[in-house]
Coordinates of C-alpha atoms in Angstrom, one line a residue:
Chain N
M1 CA 97.0 101.7 96.6
G2 CA 98.6 103.6 100.4
V3 CA 97.5 103.3 103.8
G4 CA 97.2 105.8 106.9
V5 CA 100.3 106.1 109.0
K6 CA 98.8 106.8 113.0
V7 CA 101.5 107.7 115.3
D8 CA 99.9 107.9 118.7
R9 CA 102.6 109.1 121.9
L10 CA 105.9 108.0 120.6
N11 CA 108.4 108.1 122.0
A12 CA 112.0 107.0 121.0
W13 CA 115.7 106.9 123.3
Y14 CA 119.0 106.7 122.1
G15 CA 120.7 104.8 125.2
K16 CA 119.4 107.7 128.3
T17 CA 118.9 110.4 125.7
Q18 CA 115.5 110.7 124.6
A19 CA 115.6 111.7 121.1
L20 CA 111.5 112.2 120.7
Y21 CA 109.2 113.4 123.2
D22 CA 104.9 112.2 123.1
I23 CA 104.8 112.4 119.0
T24 CA 101.1 112.0 118.1
M25 CA 100.3 112.9 114.1
E26 CA 98.9 111.0 111.1
A27 CA 100.1 111.0 107.7
Q28 CA 97.0 110.0 105.7
A29 CA 97.0 107.3 102.6
N30 CA 98.0 108.4 99.2
R31 CA 99.3 111.9 100.3
A32 CA 102.9 113.5 101.0
T33 CA 103.8 114.7 104.6
A34 CA 106.7 116.3 104.9
L35 CA 108.7 116.8 108.0
I36 CA 110.8 119.3 108.5
G37 CA 113.5 121.1 111.1
P38 CA 116.9 121.5 112.5
S39 CA 119.4 118.8 112.3
G40 CA 119.1 116.6 115.4
C41 CA 115.6 117.5 115.8
G42 CA 114.0 114.0 115.6
K43 CA 112.6 114.0 111.9
S44 CA 115.0 111.2 110.9
T45 CA 114.6 109.1 114.1
F46 CA 111.6 109.6 113.5
V47 CA 110.7 108.1 110.4
R48 CA 113.5 105.1 111.3
C49 CA 110.6 104.3 114.3
L50 CA 107.7 104.1 111.4
N51 CA 109.5 101.2 110.3
R52 CA 111.4 99.9 113.3
M53 CA 114.9 100.8 111.4
H54 CA 115.5 102.4 114.9
E55 CA 115.9 99.8 117.3
T56 CA 118.8 98.8 114.8
V57 CA 120.8 101.3 116.5
P58 CA 122.3 99.3 119.8
G59 CA 120.9 100.3 123.6
S60 CA 118.0 102.5 121.5
R61 CA 114.4 101.8 121.9
A62 CA 111.0 103.6 121.2
S63 CA 107.6 103.4 122.9
G64 CA 104.2 104.4 121.8
K65 CA 101.8 103.6 119.3
V66 CA 102.7 103.2 115.6
Q67 CA 100.1 101.9 113.3
I68 CA 100.2 101.6 109.4
G69 CA 97.2 100.7 108.2
N70 CA 95.6 97.7 110.6
L71 CA 99.2 97.0 111.1
D72 CA 100.3 98.0 114.2
V73 CA 104.0 98.3 114.2
Y74 CA 105.4 97.8 117.8
N75 CA 102.9 95.0 118.8
G76 CA 103.8 91.6 118.3
T77 CA 104.3 92.2 114.2
A78 CA 108.0 91.0 113.0
A79 CA 110.1 94.0 111.8
V80 CA 111.0 92.1 108.8
H81 CA 107.1 91.6 107.4
I82 CA 106.6 95.6 108.4
R83 CA 109.6 96.8 106.6
R84 CA 108.0 94.8 103.4
R85 CA 105.4 97.0 103.4
I86 CA 107.2 100.2 104.2
G87 CA 110.0 100.9 101.5
M88 CA 112.8 103.4 102.3
V89 CA 115.0 106.0 100.4
F90 CA 117.9 107.1 101.9
Q91 CA 119.8 110.5 101.8
K92 CA 122.5 109.4 99.5
P93 CA 121.5 106.6 96.4
N94 CA 123.5 103.0 97.8
P95 CA 122.6 101.1 94.7
F96 CA 124.1 97.3 95.3
P97 CA 127.3 98.0 93.7
T98 CA 128.0 94.7 92.2
M99 CA 124.6 93.8 91.0
S100 CA 123.1 95.3 87.6
I101 CA 120.3 97.4 87.4
Y102 CA 117.5 94.9 87.1
D103 CA 119.2 92.9 90.1
N104 CA 119.1 95.9 92.4
V105 CA 115.7 95.8 91.5
A106 CA 115.0 92.3 92.0
A107 CA 117.1 92.1 95.2
G108 CA 114.6 92.3 97.9
L109 CA 112.3 89.9 96.1
K110 CA 114.9 87.1 95.5
L111 CA 115.4 87.5 99.4
N112 CA 112.2 86.8 100.1
G113 CA 112.3 83.4 97.4
F114 CA 110.7 85.0 94.4
H115 CA 112.3 83.0 91.0
N116 CA 109.2 83.2 88.9
S117 CA 111.7 84.8 86.0
K118 CA 108.8 85.9 83.9
R119 CA 107.3 87.5 86.8
L120 CA 110.4 89.3 88.5
D121 CA 110.7 90.6 84.7
E122 CA 107.3 92.0 84.8
I123 CA 107.6 93.2 88.2
V124 CA 111.2 95.1 87.7
E125 CA 109.8 96.6 84.2
R126 CA 106.8 97.8 86.0
S127 CA 109.0 99.0 89.0
L128 CA 111.7 100.9 86.6
K129 CA 108.6 102.8 85.2
L130 CA 106.7 104.0 88.1
A131 CA 110.2 105.2 89.4
A132 CA 110.7 107.1 85.8
L133 CA 113.7 105.1 85.2
W134 CA 112.6 102.7 82.4
E135 CA 112.8 104.5 79.7
E136 CA 116.5 105.2 80.2
V137 CA 118.2 101.7 81.4
K138 CA 115.3 99.1 79.7
D139 CA 118.0 98.5 77.0
T140 CA 120.8 98.0 79.5
A141 CA 119.2 96.7 82.4
K142 CA 120.5 93.9 82.5
K143 CA 124.1 94.0 81.7
K144 CA 124.8 97.4 83.3
S145 CA 125.7 97.9 86.7
G146 CA 123.4 100.1 89.3
A147 CA 126.6 102.3 90.0
S148 CA 127.5 103.0 86.5
L149 CA 124.2 105.0 86.8
S150 CA 124.2 109.0 87.4
G151 CA 123.7 110.2 91.2
G152 CA 120.1 111.2 90.0
Q153 CA 119.5 107.8 87.8
Q154 CA 120.7 106.1 91.3
Q155 CA 118.4 107.7 93.3
R156 CA 115.2 106.4 91.4
L157 CA 116.3 103.4 91.1
C158 CA 116.8 102.9 94.9
I159 CA 113.2 104.1 94.7
A160 CA 112.5 101.2 92.3
R161 CA 113.7 98.9 94.5
A162 CA 112.0 100.0 97.3
L163 CA 108.7 99.9 95.0
A164 CA 109.4 96.4 93.7
V165 CA 108.4 94.7 97.2
E166 CA 104.9 96.5 96.7
P167 CA 104.9 98.5 99.8
E168 CA 102.2 100.6 101.0
V169 CA 103.9 103.3 102.4
L170 CA 107.6 105.0 101.0
L171 CA 109.6 106.8 103.8
M172 CA 112.4 109.2 102.1
D173 CA 114.9 110.6 104.1
E174 CA 116.3 113.6 102.4
P175 CA 116.4 111.9 99.0
C176 CA 117.2 114.9 96.9
S177 CA 120.1 116.2 99.0
A178 CA 122.8 114.9 97.1
L179 CA 121.1 115.5 93.6
D180 CA 121.4 117.9 91.3
P181 CA 118.5 120.3 90.7
I182 CA 117.5 118.4 87.3
S183 CA 117.7 115.4 89.2
T184 CA 115.8 116.7 92.0
G185 CA 113.1 118.6 89.6
K186 CA 112.8 114.0 88.5
I187 CA 112.1 113.3 92.1
E188 CA 109.6 115.8 93.1
E189 CA 107.5 114.8 89.6
L190 CA 108.0 111.3 90.8
I191 CA 106.9 111.7 94.3
Y192 CA 103.8 113.9 92.9
Q193 CA 102.7 110.6 91.0
L194 CA 103.6 107.7 93.3
K195 CA 100.8 109.5 95.5
E196 CA 98.3 108.0 94.1
K197 CA 99.4 104.4 94.9
F198 CA 102.0 105.0 98.0
T199 CA 101.5 107.2 101.0
I200 CA 105.1 109.2 101.3
V201 CA 106.6 110.6 104.2
I202 CA 109.5 113.0 103.0
V203 CA 112.3 114.3 105.5
T204 CA 113.9 117.2 104.0
H205 CA 116.2 120.6 104.6
N206 CA 114.7 122.1 101.5
M207 CA 111.5 123.6 102.3
Q208 CA 110.6 124.8 98.7
Q209 CA 110.7 120.8 98.6
A210 CA 108.5 120.6 100.8
S211 CA 105.9 123.2 100.0
R212 CA 106.4 121.4 96.5
V213 CA 105.8 117.9 96.9
A214 CA 103.7 117.9 100.1
E215 CA 99.9 118.3 101.4
F216 CA 101.0 118.0 105.2
T217 CA 103.8 119.5 106.4
G218 CA 105.4 119.0 110.3
F219 CA 108.0 120.6 112.0
F220 CA 109.9 118.9 114.5
L221 CA 112.0 120.9 117.3
L222 CA 114.1 119.5 119.7
G223 CA 112.3 116.0 119.6
K224 CA 109.0 117.3 119.6
L225 CA 106.6 117.4 116.7
I226 CA 105.9 121.4 117.5
E227 CA 103.2 122.3 114.6
F228 CA 101.6 119.9 112.2
D229 CA 99.2 121.1 109.5
K230 CA 98.2 121.5 105.9
T231 CA 101.5 122.8 104.0
E232 CA 100.3 125.6 102.8
R233 CA 99.0 126.6 106.3
I234 CA 103.0 126.4 107.4
F235 CA 104.3 127.9 104.8
T236 CA 102.2 131.0 104.3
N237 CA 100.6 131.6 107.8
P238 CA 101.7 129.3 110.7
S239 CA 100.3 128.9 114.1
D240 CA 103.8 129.1 115.7
K241 CA 106.0 131.1 116.3
R242 CA 109.0 128.8 116.6
T243 CA 107.7 127.7 113.1
E244 CA 107.5 130.9 111.5
D245 CA 111.4 131.7 113.0
Y246 CA 112.2 128.2 111.5
I247 CA 111.1 128.6 108.3
T248 CA 111.9 132.7 107.6
G249 CA 115.7 131.8 108.8
R250 CA 115.1 133.5 112.4
F251 CA 115.6 130.6 114.1
G252 CA 118.0 130.8 117.0
Chain L
M1 CA 122.5 135.4 104.2
R2 CA 119.4 135.9 106.1
S3 CA 120.7 139.3 107.7
R4 CA 121.1 140.6 104.1
F5 CA 117.4 139.2 103.7
Q6 CA 116.7 141.5 106.3
Q7 CA 118.6 144.4 105.2
G8 CA 116.5 143.6 101.8
L9 CA 113.3 143.8 103.8
D10 CA 114.1 146.8 105.6
D11 CA 114.9 148.5 102.5
L12 CA 111.8 147.5 100.3
R13 CA 109.9 148.8 103.8
S14 CA 111.9 152.3 103.7
R15 CA 111.0 152.6 99.6
L16 CA 107.7 152.1 100.7
L17 CA 107.3 154.7 103.1
R18 CA 108.7 157.3 100.8
M19 CA 106.8 156.3 97.9
G20 CA 103.6 156.2 101.1
G21 CA 105.0 160.1 101.3
L22 CA 104.9 161.0 98.0
A23 CA 101.4 159.6 97.0
E24 CA 100.0 161.3 100.5
Q25 CA 101.7 164.9 99.8
A26 CA 100.0 164.9 96.1
V27 CA 97.1 164.4 97.4
D28 CA 97.3 167.1 100.1
R29 CA 98.4 169.0 97.5
A30 CA 96.2 168.5 94.9
C31 CA 93.1 168.9 97.9
Q32 CA 95.2 172.5 98.6
A33 CA 95.2 173.5 95.1
F34 CA 91.3 173.0 94.4
I35 CA 90.3 174.9 97.6
D36 CA 92.6 177.8 97.1
R37 CA 92.4 177.8 93.2
D38 CA 96.3 177.2 93.1
L39 CA 97.7 176.8 89.5
A40 CA 101.3 176.6 90.8
R41 CA 100.3 173.3 93.5
C42 CA 98.5 171.9 90.5
H43 CA 101.9 171.6 88.6
L44 CA 103.7 170.6 91.7
V45 CA 101.3 167.8 91.6
L46 CA 101.7 167.0 88.0
E47 CA 105.6 167.4 88.6
G48 CA 105.5 164.7 91.2
E49 CA 103.6 161.9 89.2
T50 CA 107.0 161.4 87.4
Q51 CA 109.0 160.4 90.6
I52 CA 106.1 158.5 91.7
N53 CA 106.3 156.7 89.1
A54 CA 110.0 155.8 89.2
V55 CA 109.5 154.7 93.0
E56 CA 106.9 152.2 92.3
R57 CA 109.1 150.8 89.3
E58 CA 112.0 150.2 91.9
I59 CA 110.1 148.6 94.4
D60 CA 108.5 146.3 92.2
E61 CA 112.3 145.5 90.8
Q62 CA 113.3 145.3 94.7
A63 CA 110.1 143.1 95.4
F64 CA 110.7 140.7 92.4
D65 CA 114.4 140.3 93.4
L66 CA 113.7 139.4 97.1
L67 CA 111.1 136.8 95.5
A68 CA 113.4 135.3 93.2
M69 CA 116.7 135.0 95.1
Q70 CA 115.3 134.8 98.6
Q71 CA 112.4 132.7 98.2
P72 CA 110.7 134.3 101.5
M73 CA 108.4 132.1 103.6
A74 CA 105.5 132.6 106.1
V75 CA 105.4 136.5 107.1
D76 CA 108.1 137.5 105.3
L77 CA 106.0 136.3 102.0
R78 CA 103.3 138.1 103.0
F79 CA 105.2 140.7 103.8
I80 CA 106.8 141.3 100.1
L81 CA 103.5 140.4 98.6
A82 CA 101.3 143.3 100.7
V83 CA 104.0 145.6 99.4
T84 CA 103.6 145.3 95.8
K85 CA 99.6 145.5 96.0
I86 CA 99.7 148.9 98.3
N87 CA 103.1 150.2 95.7
S88 CA 100.3 149.9 93.3
D89 CA 97.3 151.5 95.4
L90 CA 99.9 154.4 96.2
E91 CA 101.2 154.9 92.7
R92 CA 96.8 154.9 91.3
V93 CA 96.6 157.4 94.5
G94 CA 98.9 159.8 92.9
D95 CA 96.9 159.1 89.5
Q96 CA 94.0 160.4 91.7
A97 CA 96.1 163.4 92.7
V98 CA 96.9 164.6 89.4
N99 CA 92.9 164.0 88.3
I100 CA 92.2 166.4 91.0
A101 CA 94.7 168.6 89.6
E102 CA 93.5 168.6 86.4
R103 CA 90.2 169.2 87.0
V104 CA 91.5 172.7 89.5
M105 CA 93.6 173.6 86.4
D106 CA 90.6 173.1 84.2
M107 CA 88.1 175.4 87.3
V108 CA 90.5 178.7 87.4
E109 CA 89.8 179.2 84.1
L110 CA 86.1 179.3 85.1
P111 CA 84.5 182.0 87.2
Q112 CA 83.9 180.6 90.4
V113 CA 80.8 179.9 91.9
D114 CA 79.2 179.0 95.2
L115 CA 78.9 175.1 95.2
P116 CA 76.5 173.1 98.0
V117 CA 79.5 170.5 98.7
D118 CA 81.7 170.6 101.8
I119 CA 85.1 169.4 99.5
P120 CA 87.4 170.6 102.0
R121 CA 86.0 167.8 104.7
M122 CA 85.7 165.3 102.0
A123 CA 89.3 165.9 101.3
A124 CA 90.6 166.2 105.3
A125 CA 88.6 162.6 105.5
V126 CA 90.4 160.8 102.7
S127 CA 93.7 162.4 103.3
A128 CA 93.0 160.8 107.3
M129 CA 92.6 157.6 105.5
V130 CA 95.7 157.7 103.4
R131 CA 97.6 158.7 106.7
R132 CA 96.1 155.8 108.9
A133 CA 96.6 153.0 106.6
L134 CA 100.2 154.3 106.0
E135 CA 100.3 154.4 109.9
S136 CA 99.2 150.8 110.2
F137 CA 101.9 149.9 107.7
I138 CA 104.8 151.7 109.8
E139 CA 103.1 149.7 112.9
G140 CA 102.4 147.1 111.8
K141 CA 99.3 147.0 113.4
A142 CA 95.7 145.4 112.5
E143 CA 93.9 147.3 114.8
L144 CA 95.2 150.6 113.2
A145 CA 94.1 149.1 109.3
Q146 CA 90.6 148.1 110.7
A147 CA 89.9 151.7 111.8
V148 CA 90.8 152.7 108.4
L149 CA 87.9 150.2 106.4
E150 CA 85.5 151.9 108.8
M151 CA 86.3 155.0 107.8
D152 CA 85.7 153.8 104.0
N153 CA 81.6 154.3 104.7
V154 CA 81.7 158.1 105.6
V155 CA 83.8 159.0 102.7
D156 CA 80.9 156.6 100.6
R157 CA 78.4 159.0 102.1
M158 CA 80.0 162.0 101.5
R159 CA 80.5 160.9 97.7
D160 CA 76.6 160.3 97.3
E161 CA 76.0 163.3 98.8
A162 CA 78.1 165.5 96.8
F163 CA 76.2 163.9 93.7
I164 CA 72.9 164.4 94.7
A165 CA 73.3 168.1 95.5
L166 CA 75.5 169.1 92.5
V167 CA 73.0 167.4 89.8
K168 CA 70.6 169.1 91.4
E169 CA 72.9 172.4 91.5
M170 CA 73.0 171.5 87.6
N171 CA 69.5 171.6 86.8
E172 CA 68.8 174.7 89.3
N173 CA 71.7 176.5 87.6
P174 CA 72.9 175.5 84.2
A175 CA 75.3 178.4 84.5
S176 CA 77.6 176.6 86.7
T177 CA 77.4 173.1 85.1
R178 CA 81.1 173.0 83.9
Q179 CA 82.3 173.8 87.6
A180 CA 79.4 171.5 89.2
L181 CA 80.8 168.8 86.7
D182 CA 84.5 169.3 87.8
T183 CA 83.5 169.2 91.4
L184 CA 81.4 166.2 91.2
L185 CA 84.9 164.7 89.3
V186 CA 86.8 165.4 92.3
A187 CA 84.4 164.2 94.3
R188 CA 84.8 161.0 92.3
N189 CA 88.7 161.2 93.0
L190 CA 88.5 161.7 96.2
E191 CA 86.5 158.6 96.6
R192 CA 88.7 156.6 94.6
V193 CA 91.6 157.4 97.1
A194 CA 89.6 156.5 99.7
D195 CA 89.1 152.8 98.1
H196 CA 92.6 152.9 97.6
A197 CA 93.5 153.3 101.2
T198 CA 91.2 150.7 102.1
N199 CA 93.1 148.3 99.9
I200 CA 95.9 149.7 101.6
A201 CA 94.3 148.6 104.9
E202 CA 93.5 145.1 103.9
D203 CA 97.4 144.6 102.8
V204 CA 98.1 145.2 106.1
I205 CA 95.6 142.9 107.6
F206 CA 96.8 140.4 105.0
W207 CA 100.4 140.3 105.8
V208 CA 100.0 140.9 109.8
R209 CA 97.2 138.5 110.6
G210 CA 97.2 136.2 107.5
A211 CA 93.9 137.0 106.6
D212 CA 92.3 137.8 103.4
V213 CA 89.4 140.4 104.9
R214 CA 88.7 142.0 101.2
H215 CA 85.4 142.2 99.7
G216 CA 83.9 141.9 102.9
A217 CA 85.0 138.0 103.6
D218 CA 84.0 137.0 107.3
M219 CA 86.0 139.4 109.7
L220 CA 86.2 136.5 111.8
S221 CA 88.7 134.7 109.9
A222 CA 91.2 137.6 110.9
E223 CA 90.3 137.3 114.6
E224 CA 90.5 133.2 114.5
S225 CA 94.2 133.4 112.9
T226 CA 96.7 133.2 115.1
G227 CA 99.1 135.8 113.8
T228 CA 102.7 136.4 115.8
H229 CA 102.9 140.2 115.6

């Protein structure tokens, strides 16, 4: 089951440049929360703070409170442990090119010292099924390279890889921006189904996508969370003029 | 791309205003035809209906294109939805004007009788509602639309009074039954026009405030809404 993500007065910097200002919001368990906003508004920085990837950039830092279920992300928990509970899928599909489809999915588990092959088989199959890729690769998963798949399949492979370590939260940073409409449709359908088991936070530039997949939407601008509400409210009758200007294309 | 979209919204708005003008003109002509027993005006109303129907289709097609091609959001989405509904109401206003004209054409064939109803007064109230509903759309002002909603009760009362008076007339003077029946139907047509004006006003409130005030929905929700217009 997914767990909620609670963020309280989160601030983030790249060197002396502040990228996030006092972000407070909650992504509810087993729901999809979409983050929208113009390039450079801080939405990607925000999701990277949730699994402490932000701090991997030299000179960057963050302050504030992030809770994944009962886990305090910025207070004494090892980053590696946090990233096991929070899977991440990126804009561009990035399978390990030299590994088979099977090994791509099993990589995270193997890295963590998990080598029970029967159990690995089960987890790989389950993860590929969850990512709606199993039927397409079940006969070739051990032979074919992950890089031999189409872009849409590669992205679903990356989702399967993220799911294999059984996270509770799945962060998706523009997961469909490099995909055609058919692959995008499959990923969106997948997001819909994955909500049963995981909490999803998705960054997207595609507002139709946000409105299709997410129950809640947050609008970021210049590092601040301007508005956070139910998705239908944001896209039909937002409260803040800046949100309305952005989603109706009258921004700037 | 957005400026083209804005151009599309402006065109849609202009077309709807034209449609509003045609529907308003049809009602005014039909009412004047009733007052003057003027067959020529009746024919103008009948001819005008073809044009109203054509503009209705144009507006629907353009709204459909904008929805499909531009995927509007928020205030733009509400605007286009409101336009399609107002469009449909205006077409029905045109139909009611035709119904009135047809009653007048029937009445002109009959001897003129004095009936105890003030149709010109009712027609003036209904025309004012249509005009104000369209003004609220032009100005994008929910307060003007709200005033239209409040006028509907007055017209409903006029229709009820006309019914009572005309039924009484039919009982007391059977010779004028047909004229009384035609007049009763005109009163009903006018009341229906007022209902369409009310619908238009409700759609303007939906567009401007994002609040659904139809069927007596809580007016508080409209006031709570933080519209940006």
